[in-house]
XYZ file of C-alpha atoms in Angstrom:
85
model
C -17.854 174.224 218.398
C -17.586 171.386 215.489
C -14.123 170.626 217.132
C -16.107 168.944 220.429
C -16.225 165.392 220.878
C -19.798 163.836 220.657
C -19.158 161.500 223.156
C -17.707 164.057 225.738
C -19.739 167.468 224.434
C -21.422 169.349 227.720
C -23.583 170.768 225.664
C -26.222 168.115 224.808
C -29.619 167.956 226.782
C -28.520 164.460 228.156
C -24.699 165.888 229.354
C -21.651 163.623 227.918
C -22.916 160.777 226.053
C -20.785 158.517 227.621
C -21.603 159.518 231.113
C -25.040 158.880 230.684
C -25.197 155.805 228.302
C -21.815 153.852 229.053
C -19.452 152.788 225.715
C -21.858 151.027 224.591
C -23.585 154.014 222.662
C -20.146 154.195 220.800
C -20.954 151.186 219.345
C -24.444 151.320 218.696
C -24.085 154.607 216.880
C -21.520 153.022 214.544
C -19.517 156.542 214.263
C -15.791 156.111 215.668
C -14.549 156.627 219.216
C -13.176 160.620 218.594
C -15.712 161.716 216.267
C -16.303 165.384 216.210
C -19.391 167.200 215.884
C -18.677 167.939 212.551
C -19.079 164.458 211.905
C -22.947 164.144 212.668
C -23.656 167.697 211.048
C -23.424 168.534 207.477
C -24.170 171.782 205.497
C -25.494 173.080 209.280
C -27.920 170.568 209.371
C -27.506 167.337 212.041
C -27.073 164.339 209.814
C -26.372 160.964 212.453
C -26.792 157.532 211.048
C -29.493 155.932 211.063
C -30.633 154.891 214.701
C -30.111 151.190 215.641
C -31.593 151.241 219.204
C -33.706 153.403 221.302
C -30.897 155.437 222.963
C -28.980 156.587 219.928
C -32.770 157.093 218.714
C -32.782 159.600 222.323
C -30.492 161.094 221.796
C -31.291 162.373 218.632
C -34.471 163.435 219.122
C -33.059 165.426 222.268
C -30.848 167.525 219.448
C -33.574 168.157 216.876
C -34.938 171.270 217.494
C -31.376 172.392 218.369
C -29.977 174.493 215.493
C -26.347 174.246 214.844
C -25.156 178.005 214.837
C -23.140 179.569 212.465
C -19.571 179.228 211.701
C -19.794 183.020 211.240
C -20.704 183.351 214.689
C -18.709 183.689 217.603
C -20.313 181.860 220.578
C -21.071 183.745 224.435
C -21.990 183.139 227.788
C -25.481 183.701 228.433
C -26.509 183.271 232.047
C -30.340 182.196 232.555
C -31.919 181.897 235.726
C -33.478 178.605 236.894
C -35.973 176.940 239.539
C -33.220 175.446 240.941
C -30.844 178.813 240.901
């Protein structure tokens, strides 16, 4: 999982980064271009830089209450049903 782009990761609330906020998040979040997950999480904790405008400020406060899981772990496929099927 730490191998994922940020910028690209399916996996946050918002979808890729970059889909929903342009390059210019890139930028703003001062962390390079290919960074990896592992980059913005240290000792399984999420560590970003500090926030310099209100998306990078959305973004992480969409990924707080996420926990990083365990690299002891192997991930699955859980299927959940929703309103929307």
């Amino acid at each position: 999982m730490a191998m994922q782009n940020i910028w690209w990761d399916l996996r946050h609330p918002h979808g890729p980064l970059v889909r929903k906020y342009g390059l210019r998040i890139i930028v703003e979040s001062r962390l390079p271009c290919f960074s990896k997950l592992s980059r913005v999480i240290k000792e399984g904790e999420w560590k970003w830089p500090a926030a310099r405008s209100d998306a990078i400020e959305a973004i992480q406060s969409a990924i707080w209450g996420i926990l990083y899981p365990s690299p002891m772990m192997k991930d699955r496929v859980v299927w959940k049903l929703t309103t929307n099927g």
